[in-house]
Amino acid sequence: MFLHRKELFRSVSVGTPDPQFGQFLLEQFGGATGELTAALQYWVQSFHVEDAGIRDMLQDIAVEEFNHLEMVGKLIAQHTSTLDQTGVYEAPLFKMKGIGPHFIDSCGSAWTAAYINEGGNVVRDLRANIAAEAGARQTYEALIKRTEDAGTREALVHLLTREITHANMFMKALNAMGKLDDPFFGNIEPDDTVAITFNLSQGEDVRGPWNSGELKYVAEPGPQGEFPPAPINPDDEKGKVKGEKKVAA
Amino acid sequence: MFLHRKELFRSVSVGTPDPQFGQFLLEQFGGATGELTAALQYWVQSFHVEDAGIRDMLQDIAVEEFNHLEMVGKLIAQHTSTLDQTGVYEAPLFKMKGIGPHFIDSCGSAWTAAYINEGGNVVRDLRANIAAEAGARQTYEALIKRTEDAGTREALVHLLTREITHANMFMKALNAMGKLDDPFFGNIEPDDTVAITFNLSQGEDVRGPWNSGELKYVAEPGPQGEFPPAPINPDDEKGKVKGEKKVAA
Amino acid sequence: MFLHRKELFRSVSVGTPDPQFGQFLLEQFGGATGELTAALQYWVQSFHVEDAGIRDMLQDIAVEEFNHLEMVGKLIAQHTSTLDQTGVYEAPLFKMKGIGPHFIDSCGSAWTAAYINEGGNVVRDLRANIAAEAGARQTYEALIKRTEDAGTREALVHLLTREITHANMFMKALNAMGKLDDPFFGNIEPDDTVAITFNLSQGEDVRGPWNSGELKYVAEPGPQGEFPPAPINPDDEKGKVKGEKKVAA
Amino acid sequence: MFLHRKELFRSVSVGTPDPQFGQFLLEQFGGATGELTAALQYWVQSFHVEDAGIRDMLQDIAVEEFNHLEMVGKLIAQHTSTLDQTGVYEAPLFKMKGIGPHFIDSCGSAWTAAYINEGGNVVRDLRANIAAEAGARQTYEALIKRTEDAGTREALVHLLTREITHANMFMKALNAMGKLDDPFFGNIEPDDTVAITFNLSQGEDVRGPWNSGELKYVAEPGPQGEFPPAPINPDDEKGKVKGEKKVAA
Amino acid sequence: MFLHRKELFRSVSVGTPDPQFGQFLLEQFGGATGELTAALQYWVQSFHVEDAGIRDMLQDIAVEEFNHLEMVGKLIAQHTSTLDQTGVYEAPLFKMKGIGPHFIDSCGSAWTAAYINEGGNVVRDLRANIAAEAGARQTYEALIKRTEDAGTREALVHLLTREITHANMFMKALNAMGKLDDPFFGNIEPDDTVAITFNLSQGEDVRGPWNSGELKYVAEPGPQGEFPPAPINPDDEKGKVKGEKKVAA
Amino acid sequence: MFLHRKELFRSVSVGTPDPQFGQFLLEQFGGATGELTAALQYWVQSFHVEDAGIRDMLQDIAVEEFNHLEMVGKLIAQHTSTLDQTGVYEAPLFKMKGIGPHFIDSCGSAWTAAYINEGGNVVRDLRANIAAEAGARQTYEALIKRTEDAGTREALVHLLTREITHANMFMKALNAMGKLDDPFFGNIEPDDTVAITFNLSQGEDVRGPWNSGELKYVAEPGPQGEFPPAPINPDDEKGKVKGEKKVAA
């Protein structure tokens, strides 16, 4: 059950309203990386996640994201409060659609649930959430760099901070399952190609931890027959890689 | 520059065509978690990622995902090859739109770039990619559980396997940057609330690594004045948490 | 500020899970007429509506709609809880995307903010809300007629009931402004054609209160010159119709 | 059957072409509140509405909206007729997509049928139409305030006027059914909570006709047990509220 | 100016209503290849096409497509007229959204103006129209093969016939401009590579009129330096190919 | 199987980066007429087209379009490479979403597979492709006219050139089937109205090859009874028109 208090979770105070900046802020209200995406993604996950602790965490963070959505909305409302004094072409989006926030991004595209990533498995969900937090943090950084207004910056730095906190929480939860640094989860056994990497884009090739060590590197991959036909690294398959996956979440 | 060979990267062979299963397979051709999403996401990242090694990895994997897209497309083509012998209501989607793959999901929704998560920062990109791989793996598991056809299963297990491999590669790359288990990145300093967690969804509350230890737990959060007004855990701010973030990517 | 309690606003209890019916229920979770549309529409209006009373009403109802969304989500979770025991083709949507609710409609289309109608004027907003309630009520009726499960029906009848209550509240608020039965609002003066109706679709023509009385009926409208060039019903223009509009909200 | 005459329903004449204003006008050609939405919504309703009089009204107004769409299109064509003389960055949308109208809104988002609200019941349809007219009127007001061109203003005031006329017609039709000020319709009996209102958003609480009088006000709602378990206002249920609903449309 | 007569352009008469087939018919009402796409595409082109003859043709055909849309809508209304007697799971789309047509396709996806192809040049528009007619014809063929109802078939064959007629008209118009079999149009001079074709997909290579004769075939294309650096077929450039383009529309 | 070389198919070199022009270029990266649309449309057709020669051609061209997509992406990356030195409001799209290309159009709308036209029949596919090439060429012309940068222009003229080449190839392939100037294809016999044209939009009527000659012109079409009830041009039906269609592809 949701309850609401009219005071904000944390108050926001814009110094100099700037409707154009208000339009940029829409990115975090009705945009792909915004608070609505986060709030709805974590909350809808809580319906199918079975672990009570993870479910509680998802709901705690989802509700905080609703509170952030409200804060962003209030920032937009303050930035567009002086719209009538603004020149015609400075913030046409708000002049056409009205002041205050709308569920569109800074380009005017309607929010869509296609932004949400969730379903079927808690490991998948938590990885999706770490990604969502990273996207949100990135957009807050972009916004912070484009405003000089102290009140706006303080609010945005706080919101950016909380995305880091949430990422931290999701990482700790994943880590508690042993899935932060283990690519395996679910209960389907991978086949023999799990430790192969292919140099499919040739030129300026670089080797790094992602295509060396236990990971075999195929420098000249080709179709069909050239594909490694059998376990190419028997030790890996019998040992660590395959074994670990059996205890996947 | 892209080049193409008409042989598949790895051949697929359907035993008994099943147009209804072909419709499910669309989820990985034109659906949110499908191969097109992965291929385009990794490839578009390669245009703005500055590190040559990461860029090479993104391109190698992107091209492999295009090859997987081709394999899924071929599976759908084989599953719908006998469509004329199928009863009217068994696979209406293909009877209306034609046999073979289309860029729609199993419910007939057109693929949209809103599924893609990328931009601005390589850490954000790699986290998005780990999430994308987890979603793809989850859908492959769902598909594998719904078919008995040996050839189809073998192909799908292979594709699932490769998602694990790619997740592994992205994890190793992130780890090389020190960002697999560190929530910080970018160059904006978080504020004093970075180590606070809020019990905003009350009832069945659970404590775990995500809201204990170094993370302060506010059991009864309220609006405004109740929000921690100042550094609540001075040691954290001055020490580990704040310090580490300065060397973020 | 949003707060959450893990108990539902009103508990729901499904007797016999039916994943196919669960799919229909998505219409009210992630569909056009669903609870997400209502919750977000009323809530976003509260940012720009200036009247404190209307704003309070919008927020009270928005929060209740979030609670309804949670109830519908729980119904879907219960209806899909036995999915593994279900035949392969009975509820493929959930077998592909996982059990529990998702922000898609019963056909699998992702929720979009294009469903939302709001902005710029409180009269427009309230009329949009009465329309939203009517759509929601209609879908609940369709759902109630398609299930025999007593617990499901009781929950759906309650949700339908509340849509009527909300419609009632919006009507009373509009009526308090004198705008429930007055088509005028805003501050642009209409021109002389405000009391004309045109018979543009000819055949089986019917006269009723909507094209008779004070409303002049043009039986054979034509382009350009045939358009009534001047006040065609002087008394109306000088009198009731034009006069009332001047005191519009 | 549709027929077309090349003269406009009412001629439009732009004085000074302004491609940027032409872009704003797209809001009423291919935008959410635009004429295409209205025309298609009313017309599609006419296929399922059984009452011959309402059906005739819907068709008459739908055809007028097609005529308005044509007028808006012509305005856009005139405003973009001088595009080649326009500086590069003044109207890039038309420079990329060509002069004249397109089925996109002023932000370039493609028109979608998700804007349409209709189906299943004539009361629902008419309420949706009153809402559509209010949205259209609001956007015309926004447009009128942003142009000084006399010919453009005259056309837009006329179009705004007709939205008022249509709203009036829909209101009179609803009123003839007794459904303009009665929230009930359809044939599902509401439950005992129909006259309760909840103070779910607390702080700055306001009482008004929408949460007083016959409508019981729950000042401190809580989950589950706190929900009114039974008819809380017996007289209402037995009397006016419940009784009236039985004769719903 | 649009005018409407309540009789259909050509009457339709369904023998045995089949709500499931009604759902398939949505493909031509609110689907990508449907009549709404055709009607709006041709009509919107008429605003920017300068040639009076082509404009007249576009408007004539657009209006006929509106009439076809009405016929398809009536077919759907007839096929869903007995919906209440239909089993619960036979036509859930209409049971959820109401009988009669809606602006969605057979999978329930809302119609979008992204289906429309038009703008900037009459040759481009006419080519888009020939493509639209081909898609519509293809879907009608798919529908005809899936129904045994004589009245439905007669109507669909007629609609298919008219798409052929319209394709014929567009071809004749293009041919009159000399652009039916000439790839050039517009006023940008192509560069020296206009007569080269590349064998970028290797294996099962086939030569035909599209990559032989005047068209040079590069069997082993490679990046950068391997790209033909200069006019490779001087006669072509100086002669027919380059010369004709200068008189392009 | 796809392979990739890091060198471009043809190198691009921007002289003076212009982030605003970079935004326009998105139209050909993630827009309706862009290279992604072309690449995916031709490639997905290759899965269902049975003729080996056409399939080879579709794959050759599809792969070239992927190469063009890469070139456009690189142009955008170069045009946005100096973004940090750019004023805040000059290219907000890239400042919000990051430098380099994204799968959105110049207005920020996400790419959607609704742009793709394909399925069921090779003639339909090839006509769709000629239309796609025409749209792409048109947008390249618009882009070329809006930049003075020599390197950018050279690249864009090359890309425009190749669209003409591809259109030429599709035309030659269609012509080899006898379907470039023949409106018939498929195996459904048209009815008797195939050679009739209707003057449904009256005023400024024009006669041309598209509504004269073998095509009968109905100057005053009306509903129902007025529709030509029987073969109106017997010679046509028995002769050329009907006969030719039987050998359709």
Tab-separated table of N, CA and C in Angstrom, chain A residues 13-22 24-25 75 79 139-157, chain B residues 188, chain F residues 88-89 95-96:
chain	number	residue	atom	x	y	z
A	13	SER	N	15.102	23.525	-4.357
A	13	SER	CA	14.888	24.967	-4.445
A	13	SER	C	15.701	25.536	-5.599
A	14	VAL	N	14.999	25.889	-6.670
A	14	VAL	CA	15.653	26.459	-7.847
A	14	VAL	C	15.891	27.940	-7.618
A	15	GLY	N	17.088	28.412	-7.925
A	15	GLY	CA	17.376	29.827	-7.786
A	15	GLY	C	16.789	30.618	-8.940
A	16	THR	N	17.316	30.415	-10.131
A	16	THR	CA	16.855	31.142	-11.318
A	16	THR	C	16.183	30.178	-12.285
A	17	PRO	N	14.884	30.298	-12.437
A	17	PRO	CA	14.178	29.400	-13.350
A	17	PRO	C	14.706	29.505	-14.777
A	18	ASP	N	14.883	28.375	-15.419
A	18	ASP	CA	15.387	28.307	-16.793
A	18	ASP	C	14.591	27.225	-17.524
A	19	PRO	N	13.570	27.650	-18.261
A	19	PRO	CA	12.694	26.655	-18.910
A	19	PRO	C	13.443	25.714	-19.851
A	20	GLN	N	14.492	26.204	-20.487
A	20	GLN	CA	15.239	25.311	-21.384
A	20	GLN	C	15.911	24.208	-20.584
A	21	PHE	N	16.445	24.573	-19.418
A	21	PHE	CA	17.021	23.535	-18.579
A	21	PHE	C	15.919	22.610	-18.057
A	22	GLY	N	14.744	23.184	-17.831
A	22	GLY	CA	13.605	22.347	-17.442
A	22	GLY	C	13.334	21.273	-18.479
A	24	PHE	N	15.603	19.881	-20.418
A	24	PHE	CA	16.637	18.842	-20.258
A	24	PHE	C	16.283	17.916	-19.095
A	25	LEU	N	15.739	18.514	-18.030
A	25	LEU	CA	15.402	17.711	-16.847
A	25	LEU	C	14.353	16.633	-17.152
A	75	LEU	N	11.422	20.134	-9.535
A	75	LEU	CA	12.452	20.964	-10.183
A	75	LEU	C	11.950	21.502	-11.523
A	79	HIS	N	11.411	25.326	-12.645
A	79	HIS	CA	12.113	25.896	-13.800
A	79	HIS	C	11.156	26.435	-14.865
A	139	THR	N	23.215	10.388	-16.822
A	139	THR	CA	22.387	11.527	-17.225
A	139	THR	C	22.443	12.636	-16.175
A	140	TYR	N	22.465	12.259	-14.896
A	140	TYR	CA	22.595	13.313	-13.873
A	140	TYR	C	23.915	14.072	-14.031
A	141	GLU	N	24.976	13.348	-14.350
A	141	GLU	CA	26.250	14.037	-14.580
A	141	GLU	C	26.120	15.024	-15.737
A	142	ALA	N	25.471	14.575	-16.829
A	142	ALA	CA	25.283	15.455	-17.983
A	142	ALA	C	24.492	16.702	-17.590
A	143	LEU	N	23.472	16.509	-16.765
A	143	LEU	CA	22.653	17.651	-16.349
A	143	LEU	C	23.434	18.601	-15.447
A	144	ILE	N	24.161	18.041	-14.505
A	144	ILE	CA	24.922	18.878	-13.560
A	144	ILE	C	25.906	19.774	-14.305
A	145	LYS	N	26.497	19.225	-15.357
A	145	LYS	CA	27.482	20.006	-16.112
A	145	LYS	C	26.855	21.136	-16.920
A	146	ARG	N	25.523	21.134	-17.043
A	146	ARG	CA	24.859	22.130	-17.880
A	146	ARG	C	24.091	23.190	-17.100
A	147	THR	N	24.252	23.218	-15.789
A	147	THR	CA	23.569	24.262	-15.021
A	147	THR	C	24.525	24.890	-14.027
A	148	GLU	N	24.315	26.168	-13.803
A	148	GLU	CA	25.110	26.888	-12.808
A	148	GLU	C	24.285	27.179	-11.569
A	149	ASP	N	22.995	26.862	-11.644
A	149	ASP	CA	22.103	27.196	-10.534
A	149	ASP	C	22.421	26.324	-9.323
A	150	ALA	N	22.763	26.974	-8.217
A	150	ALA	CA	23.250	26.242	-7.047
A	150	ALA	C	22.203	25.275	-6.495
A	151	GLY	N	20.972	25.737	-6.385
A	151	GLY	CA	19.926	24.875	-5.832
A	151	GLY	C	19.675	23.667	-6.717
A	152	THR	N	19.676	23.902	-8.003
A	152	THR	CA	19.475	22.802	-8.939
A	152	THR	C	20.628	21.812	-8.845
A	153	ARG	N	21.836	22.344	-8.810
A	153	ARG	CA	23.006	21.457	-8.724
A	153	ARG	C	22.983	20.615	-7.447
A	154	GLU	N	22.630	21.251	-6.334
A	154	GLU	CA	22.619	20.510	-5.073
A	154	GLU	C	21.634	19.340	-5.152
A	155	ALA	N	20.464	19.613	-5.723
A	155	ALA	CA	19.464	18.548	-5.835
A	155	ALA	C	19.949	17.441	-6.762
A	156	LEU	N	20.556	17.841	-7.872
A	156	LEU	CA	20.990	16.833	-8.847
A	156	LEU	C	22.156	16.013	-8.311
A	157	VAL	N	23.067	16.671	-7.572
A	157	VAL	CA	24.162	15.902	-6.979
A	157	VAL	C	23.603	14.896	-5.968
B	188	ILE	N	31.791	13.221	-10.784
B	188	ILE	CA	30.992	14.079	-9.898
B	188	ILE	C	31.082	13.499	-8.487
F	88	VAL	N	26.168	25.493	-24.587
F	88	VAL	CA	25.234	24.573	-23.960
F	88	VAL	C	24.039	24.217	-24.846
F	89	TYR	N	23.473	25.195	-25.528
F	89	TYR	CA	22.214	24.927	-26.216
F	89	TYR	C	22.380	24.579	-27.681
F	95	LYS	N	24.578	16.345	-25.723
F	95	LYS	CA	25.032	16.635	-24.358
F	95	LYS	C	24.262	15.792	-23.349
F	96	MET	N	23.035	15.483	-23.651
F	96	MET	CA	22.245	14.636	-22.753
F	96	MET	C	22.575	13.156	-22.939
